[in-house]
mmCIF file of C-alpha atoms in Angstrom:
data_model
loop_
_atom_site.group_PDB
_atom_site.id
_atom_site.type_symbol
_atom_site.label_atom_id
_atom_site.label_comp_id
_atom_site.label_asym_id
_atom_site.label_seq_id
_atom_site.Cartn_x
_atom_site.Cartn_y
_atom_site.Cartn_z
ATOM 1 C CA UNK P 2 0.000 0.000 0.000
ATOM 2 C CA UNK P 3 1.261 3.482 -0.814
ATOM 3 C CA UNK P 4 2.110 6.014 1.894
ATOM 4 C CA UNK P 5 -0.838 7.845 3.443
ATOM 5 C CA UNK P 6 -0.943 11.422 2.140
ATOM 6 C CA UNK P 7 -1.252 13.822 5.082
ATOM 7 C CA UNK P 8 -1.750 17.549 5.701
ATOM 8 C CA UNK P 9 -0.665 19.357 8.870
ATOM 9 C CA UNK P 10 -2.652 22.463 9.849
ATOM 10 C CA UNK P 11 -1.171 25.039 12.203
ATOM 11 C CA UNK P 12 2.120 24.021 10.631
ATOM 12 C CA UNK P 13 4.247 26.825 12.115
ATOM 13 C CA UNK P 14 3.177 26.209 15.711
ATOM 14 C CA UNK P 15 5.024 24.084 18.234
ATOM 15 C CA UNK P 16 2.775 21.064 17.703
ATOM 16 C CA UNK P 17 2.566 21.682 13.969
ATOM 17 C CA UNK P 18 6.330 21.492 13.588
ATOM 18 C CA UNK P 19 6.408 18.372 15.753
ATOM 19 C CA UNK P 20 3.722 16.753 13.585
ATOM 20 C CA UNK P 21 5.704 17.516 10.434
ATOM 21 C CA UNK P 22 8.776 15.878 11.945
ATOM 22 C CA UNK P 23 6.763 12.847 13.017
ATOM 23 C CA UNK P 24 5.148 12.422 9.592
ATOM 24 C CA UNK P 25 8.608 12.626 8.025
ATOM 25 C CA UNK P 26 9.916 9.924 10.398
ATOM 26 C CA UNK P 27 6.921 7.568 10.190
ATOM 27 C CA UNK P 28 6.949 4.702 7.657
ATOM 28 C CA UNK P 29 3.726 4.611 5.683
ATOM 29 C CA UNK P 30 3.073 8.368 5.866
ATOM 30 C CA UNK P 31 4.077 11.311 3.707
ATOM 31 C CA UNK P 32 3.491 15.058 4.010
ATOM 32 C CA UNK P 33 1.727 16.620 1.014
ATOM 33 C CA UNK P 34 0.411 19.834 2.584
ATOM 34 C CA UNK P 35 1.055 22.356 5.378
ATOM 35 C CA UNK P 36 -1.470 25.036 6.299
ATOM 36 C CA UNK P 37 -1.159 28.248 8.327
ATOM 37 C CA UNK P 38 -3.394 31.228 8.991
ATOM 38 C CA UNK P 39 -3.526 34.171 6.592
ATOM 39 C CA UNK P 40 -0.727 36.635 7.285
ATOM 40 C CA UNK P 41 1.545 34.090 8.984
ATOM 41 C CA UNK P 42 5.253 34.802 8.376
ATOM 42 C CA UNK P 43 5.638 31.074 7.610
ATOM 43 C CA UNK P 44 3.601 31.294 4.391
ATOM 44 C CA UNK P 45 5.620 30.194 1.379
ATOM 45 C CA UNK P 46 8.331 28.552 3.470
ATOM 46 C CA UNK P 47 9.256 24.903 2.997
ATOM 47 C CA UNK P 48 7.488 22.936 5.753
ATOM 48 C CA UNK P 49 10.474 20.632 6.212
ATOM 49 C CA UNK P 50 12.872 23.519 6.762
ATOM 50 C CA UNK P 51 10.363 25.070 9.164
ATOM 51 C CA UNK P 52 10.298 21.821 11.174
ATOM 52 C CA UNK P 53 14.055 21.300 11.047
ATOM 53 C CA UNK P 54 14.104 18.114 8.938
ATOM 54 C CA UNK P 55 15.411 19.587 5.690
ATOM 55 C CA UNK P 56 13.522 20.528 2.523
ATOM 56 C CA UNK P 57 10.426 18.432 1.742
ATOM 57 C CA UNK P 58 9.168 20.383 -1.250
ATOM 58 C CA UNK P 59 5.943 21.307 0.578
ATOM 59 C CA UNK P 60 5.274 25.044 0.811
ATOM 60 C CA UNK P 61 3.166 26.395 3.691
ATOM 61 C CA UNK P 62 -0.130 27.817 2.403
ATOM 62 C CA UNK P 63 -3.163 29.634 3.814
ATOM 63 C CA UNK P 64 -5.552 27.952 1.343
ATOM 64 C CA UNK P 65 -6.430 24.513 2.744
ATOM 65 C CA UNK P 66 -8.932 23.259 0.152
ATOM 66 C CA UNK P 67 -6.469 22.484 -2.695
ATOM 67 C CA UNK P 68 -4.289 20.356 -0.393
ATOM 68 C CA UNK P 69 -7.247 18.701 1.381
ATOM 69 C CA UNK P 70 -8.608 17.362 -1.920
ATOM 70 C CA UNK P 71 -5.236 15.729 -2.629
ATOM 71 C CA UNK P 72 -4.880 14.256 0.859
ATOM 72 C CA UNK P 73 -6.117 11.187 2.698
ATOM 73 C CA UNK P 74 -5.908 12.758 6.144
ATOM 74 C CA UNK P 75 -5.343 15.953 8.115
ATOM 75 C CA UNK P 76 -3.631 16.361 11.487
ATOM 76 C CA UNK P 77 -5.127 19.203 13.504
ATOM 77 C CA UNK P 78 -4.008 20.630 16.861
ATOM 78 C CA UNK P 79 -5.206 24.166 16.121
ATOM 79 C CA UNK P 80 -8.008 26.206 17.750
ATOM 80 C CA UNK P 81 -11.706 25.307 18.150
ATOM 81 C CA UNK P 82 -13.071 27.719 15.510
ATOM 82 C CA UNK P 83 -10.412 26.675 13.000
ATOM 83 C CA UNK P 84 -10.950 22.979 13.712
ATOM 84 C CA UNK P 85 -14.653 23.308 12.913
ATOM 85 C CA UNK P 86 -13.790 24.870 9.548
ATOM 86 C CA UNK P 87 -11.223 22.157 8.810
ATOM 87 C CA UNK P 88 -13.799 19.489 9.731
ATOM 88 C CA UNK P 89 -16.204 20.881 7.151
ATOM 89 C CA UNK P 90 -13.465 20.751 4.499
ATOM 90 C CA UNK P 91 -12.492 17.220 5.548
ATOM 91 C CA UNK P 92 -16.146 16.224 5.137
ATOM 92 C CA UNK P 93 -16.191 17.706 1.625
ATOM 93 C CA UNK P 94 -12.998 15.843 0.743
ATOM 94 C CA UNK P 95 -14.174 12.694 2.635
ATOM 95 C CA UNK P 96 -10.851 12.185 4.363
ATOM 96 C CA UNK P 97 -9.580 11.317 7.852
ATOM 97 C CA UNK P 98 -9.490 14.240 10.294
ATOM 98 C CA UNK P 99 -7.419 13.697 13.462
ATOM 99 C CA UNK P 100 -8.361 16.335 16.059
ATOM 100 C CA UNK P 101 -6.126 17.026 19.043
ATOM 101 C CA UNK P 102 -7.543 20.536 19.562
ATOM 102 C CA UNK P 103 -8.564 21.334 23.143
ATOM 103 C CA UNK P 104 -10.895 23.958 24.617
ATOM 104 C CA UNK P 105 -13.825 22.936 22.428
ATOM 105 C CA UNK P 106 -17.347 23.900 23.515
ATOM 106 C CA UNK P 107 -20.589 22.028 22.894
ATOM 107 C CA UNK P 108 -21.310 24.047 19.727
ATOM 108 C CA UNK P 109 -17.949 22.996 18.261
ATOM 109 C CA UNK P 110 -18.514 19.342 19.145
ATOM 110 C CA UNK P 111 -21.943 19.375 17.524
ATOM 111 C CA UNK P 112 -20.387 20.622 14.278
ATOM 112 C CA UNK P 113 -17.764 17.868 14.456
ATOM 113 C CA UNK P 114 -20.548 15.308 14.847
ATOM 114 C CA UNK P 115 -22.238 16.724 11.750
ATOM 115 C CA UNK P 116 -18.981 16.606 9.749
ATOM 116 C CA UNK P 117 -18.432 12.989 10.847
ATOM 117 C CA UNK P 118 -21.324 11.953 8.608
ATOM 118 C CA UNK P 119 -18.907 12.347 5.681
ATOM 119 C CA UNK P 120 -15.417 12.361 7.273
ATOM 120 C CA UNK P 121 -13.653 9.858 9.509
ATOM 121 C CA UNK P 122 -12.994 12.026 12.560
ATOM 122 C CA UNK P 123 -10.796 10.833 15.411
ATOM 123 C CA UNK P 124 -10.904 13.255 18.335
ATOM 124 C CA UNK P 125 -9.217 13.076 21.723
ATOM 125 C CA UNK P 126 -8.195 15.492 24.446
ATOM 126 C CA UNK P 127 -4.921 13.560 24.482
ATOM 127 C CA UNK P 128 -3.414 11.316 21.809
ATOM 128 C CA UNK P 129 -0.942 9.405 23.980
ATOM 129 C CA UNK P 130 -1.196 5.684 24.703
ATOM 130 C CA UNK P 131 -0.440 6.253 28.389
ATOM 131 C CA UNK P 132 -3.194 8.804 28.978
ATOM 132 C CA UNK P 133 -5.817 6.699 27.231
ATOM 133 C CA UNK P 134 -4.802 3.658 29.244
ATOM 134 C CA UNK P 135 -5.060 5.872 32.350
ATOM 135 C CA UNK P 136 -8.582 6.894 31.298
ATOM 136 C CA UNK P 137 -9.584 3.237 31.035
ATOM 137 C CA UNK P 138 -8.216 2.619 34.543
ATOM 138 C CA UNK P 139 -10.011 5.703 35.893
ATOM 139 C CA UNK P 140 -13.310 4.495 34.435
ATOM 140 C CA UNK P 141 -12.883 1.085 36.062
ATOM 141 C CA UNK P 142 -11.828 2.586 39.406
ATOM 142 C CA UNK P 143 -14.781 4.993 39.457
ATOM 143 C CA UNK P 144 -17.150 2.159 38.661
ATOM 144 C CA UNK P 145 -15.689 -0.040 41.400
ATOM 145 C CA UNK P 146 -15.274 2.533 44.180
ATOM 146 C CA UNK P 147 -18.572 4.377 43.724
ATOM 147 C CA UNK P 148 -19.508 7.560 45.563
ATOM 148 C CA UNK P 149 -17.799 6.478 48.786
ATOM 149 C CA UNK P 150 -14.665 7.984 47.189
ATOM 150 C CA UNK P 151 -14.449 11.628 46.113
ATOM 151 C CA UNK P 152 -12.791 12.204 42.722
ATOM 152 C CA UNK P 153 -10.380 15.119 42.236
ATOM 153 C CA UNK P 154 -8.453 15.713 39.000
ATOM 154 C CA UNK P 155 -5.316 17.845 39.240
ATOM 155 C CA UNK P 156 -3.471 19.000 36.112
ATOM 156 C CA UNK P 157 -0.446 21.198 35.471
ATOM 157 C CA UNK P 158 0.794 22.669 32.200
ATOM 158 C CA UNK P 159 3.235 25.300 30.920
ATOM 159 C CA UNK P 160 2.528 28.969 31.497
ATOM 160 C CA UNK P 161 1.419 29.576 27.899
ATOM 161 C CA UNK P 162 -1.558 27.183 27.892
ATOM 162 C CA UNK P 163 -4.769 29.158 27.377
ATOM 163 C CA UNK P 164 -7.569 26.718 28.295
ATOM 164 C CA UNK P 165 -8.462 25.138 31.635
ATOM 165 C CA UNK P 166 -9.192 22.469 32.650
ATOM 166 C CA UNK P 167 -6.991 20.832 30.053
ATOM 167 C CA UNK P 168 -8.492 18.593 27.381
ATOM 168 C CA UNK P 169 -6.781 15.662 29.075
ATOM 169 C CA UNK P 170 -8.295 16.534 32.458
ATOM 170 C CA UNK P 171 -11.736 16.634 30.856
ATOM 171 C CA UNK P 172 -11.031 13.313 29.118
ATOM 172 C CA UNK P 173 -10.225 11.794 32.519
ATOM 173 C CA UNK P 174 -13.266 13.463 34.059
ATOM 174 C CA UNK P 175 -15.483 11.964 31.356
ATOM 175 C CA UNK P 176 -13.975 8.547 32.058
ATOM 176 C CA UNK P 177 -14.762 8.888 35.779
ATOM 177 C CA UNK P 178 -18.277 10.136 35.025
ATOM 178 C CA UNK P 179 -18.896 7.273 32.619
ATOM 179 C CA UNK P 180 -17.710 4.808 35.250
ATOM 180 C CA UNK P 181 -20.221 6.265 37.703
ATOM 181 C CA UNK P 182 -23.006 6.652 35.168
ATOM 182 C CA UNK P 183 -23.347 10.414 35.679
ATOM 183 C CA UNK P 184 -23.208 13.546 33.496
ATOM 184 C CA UNK P 185 -19.886 15.360 33.926
ATOM 185 C CA UNK P 186 -21.250 18.725 32.804
ATOM 186 C CA UNK P 187 -23.746 18.882 35.683
ATOM 187 C CA UNK P 188 -21.710 16.899 38.225
ATOM 188 C CA UNK P 189 -18.378 18.740 38.388
ATOM 189 C CA UNK P 190 -16.763 21.407 40.551
ATOM 190 C CA UNK P 191 -14.159 23.816 39.159
ATOM 191 C CA UNK P 192 -12.260 26.857 40.339
ATOM 192 C CA UNK P 193 -13.129 26.841 44.024
ATOM 193 C CA UNK P 194 -12.485 30.165 45.740
ATOM 194 C CA UNK P 195 -13.642 31.733 48.990
ATOM 195 C CA UNK P 196 -16.243 30.143 51.236
ATOM 196 C CA UNK P 197 -17.607 27.461 48.945
ATOM 197 C CA UNK P 198 -19.350 25.282 51.469
ATOM 198 C CA UNK P 199 -18.891 21.539 51.766
ATOM 199 C CA UNK P 200 -17.914 19.515 48.759
ATOM 200 C CA UNK P 201 -20.920 18.360 46.739
ATOM 201 C CA UNK P 202 -21.357 14.619 47.158
ATOM 202 C CA UNK P 203 -20.647 12.672 43.985
ATOM 203 C CA UNK P 204 -19.198 15.632 42.080
ATOM 204 C CA UNK P 205 -15.922 15.365 40.157
ATOM 205 C CA UNK P 206 -13.515 18.144 41.080
ATOM 206 C CA UNK P 207 -10.902 19.855 38.894
ATOM 207 C CA UNK P 208 -7.842 21.918 39.800
ATOM 208 C CA UNK P 209 -5.643 23.566 37.146
ATOM 209 C CA UNK P 210 -2.046 24.686 37.719
ATOM 210 C CA UNK P 211 0.080 26.696 35.260
ATOM 211 C CA UNK P 212 3.790 27.489 35.232
ATOM 212 C CA UNK P 213 7.172 27.006 33.637
ATOM 213 C CA UNK P 214 7.562 24.640 30.714
ATOM 214 C CA UNK P 215 5.586 21.655 32.035
ATOM 215 C CA UNK P 216 4.454 19.516 29.091
ATOM 216 C CA UNK P 217 1.569 17.953 31.018
ATOM 217 C CA UNK P 218 1.014 16.340 34.434
ATOM 218 C CA UNK P 219 -2.319 14.751 35.367
ATOM 219 C CA UNK P 220 -3.402 12.991 38.550
ATOM 220 C CA UNK P 221 -6.781 11.499 39.414
ATOM 221 C CA UNK P 222 -7.256 11.221 43.163
ATOM 222 C CA UNK P 223 -9.868 8.909 44.659
ATOM 223 C CA UNK P 224 -10.211 10.085 48.277
ATOM 224 C CA UNK P 225 -12.118 7.831 50.644
ATOM 225 C CA UNK P 226 -12.491 7.590 54.411
ATOM 226 C CA UNK P 227 -8.977 6.966 55.688
ATOM 227 C CA UNK P 228 -7.382 6.140 52.321
ATOM 228 C CA UNK P 229 -6.517 7.628 48.914
ATOM 229 C CA UNK P 230 -5.765 6.132 45.536
ATOM 230 C CA UNK P 231 -3.876 8.270 43.003
ATOM 231 C CA UNK P 232 -3.539 7.430 39.310
ATOM 232 C CA UNK P 233 -1.078 9.677 37.429
ATOM 233 C CA UNK P 234 0.502 10.375 34.065
ATOM 234 C CA UNK P 235 3.464 12.679 33.373
ATOM 235 C CA UNK P 236 4.238 13.754 29.804
ATOM 236 C CA UNK P 237 7.909 14.576 29.205
ATOM 237 C CA UNK P 238 7.989 14.981 25.415
ATOM 238 C CA UNK P 239 5.362 16.409 23.018
ATOM 239 C CA UNK P 240 6.407 13.807 20.465
ATOM 240 C CA UNK P 241 4.178 11.289 22.245
ATOM 241 C CA UNK P 242 1.136 13.345 21.161
ATOM 242 C CA UNK P 243 2.245 13.544 17.524
ATOM 243 C CA UNK P 244 3.087 9.823 17.437
ATOM 244 C CA UNK P 245 -0.397 9.081 18.728
ATOM 245 C CA UNK P 246 -1.930 11.351 16.094
ATOM 246 C CA UNK P 247 -0.060 9.516 13.336
ATOM 247 C CA UNK P 248 -1.208 6.183 14.741
ATOM 248 C CA UNK P 249 -4.791 7.485 14.707
ATOM 249 C CA UNK P 250 -4.530 8.686 11.107
ATOM 250 C CA UNK P 251 -3.177 5.366 9.875
ATOM 251 C CA UNK P 252 -5.897 3.514 11.838
ATOM 252 C CA UNK P 253 -8.579 5.688 10.240
ATOM 253 C CA UNK P 254 -7.392 5.141 6.680
ATOM 254 C CA UNK P 255 -10.054 3.337 4.715
ATOM 255 C CA UNK P 256 -12.638 3.378 7.505
ATOM 256 C CA UNK P 257 -16.194 4.550 6.977
ATOM 257 C CA UNK P 258 -17.156 8.077 8.118
ATOM 258 C CA UNK P 259 -17.880 8.438 11.818
ATOM 259 C CA UNK P 260 -16.690 9.998 15.063
ATOM 260 C CA UNK P 261 -14.056 8.006 16.952
ATOM 261 C CA UNK P 262 -11.679 8.440 19.905
ATOM 262 C CA UNK P 263 -8.189 7.243 20.747
ATOM 263 C CA UNK P 264 -9.862 4.597 22.900
ATOM 264 C CA UNK P 265 -11.166 3.115 19.645
ATOM 265 C CA UNK P 266 -7.763 3.383 17.984
ATOM 266 C CA UNK P 267 -6.043 1.602 20.878
ATOM 267 C CA UNK P 268 -8.750 -1.028 21.384
ATOM 268 C CA UNK P 269 -9.605 0.295 24.864
ATOM 269 C CA UNK P 270 -13.221 1.324 24.228
ATOM 270 C CA UNK P 271 -14.637 -1.718 26.014
ATOM 271 C CA UNK P 272 -12.128 -1.829 28.904
#
């Protein structure tokens, strides 16, 4: 089988450059397009030179449609509004759309669901094997321990991260909520400050820390009477996210349109 033809959007960003490097290093994948916003100083530059892997003959463009129609998949760690637009284009082109974008609201997710009628969309708040295995463990622990144990999710990221809680924290929160059979949106506590009163029974709590150059630390604490269980993951290299995204793209190649997660890619959906 020929190499999977891939496009990276947000190509000049930190994750975009990492994705370009990972595509270049991954057998079975080839970069055929790199997209940036209008006015970006990276426009017209060779994507390989931008990513530090040498010339690839792929110029960065601000017009995604011509490269989408030539591609089999797009790798997207951009911003919610941009991701929705890319999803619509992926649906038109009927290609795989791997979404690692965080900070998405319900309106964005609804548009992704609509696009998934024609595109194979694989979305996750975190693309790493370790985090998705952690989510499966969190789901099982929440199911087993029940409401006798309070659930608190603590995450820390670098000072430049703009959304909170992180997409990974929300992924873990959803896993805990699914294990308990509750709705995370109505059963969570965030940003406690001042006299908040006693902790709401059964709620899933979130705490977000920011500072330095932390790639990503996440801990899920199950606090019971006289004992605590802590499940943690520490990311030390952003390459683990791009490797996961490539794995997702290759998994999605040839599949029918639909909305999937990394749990599907890794065979953990039923754990």
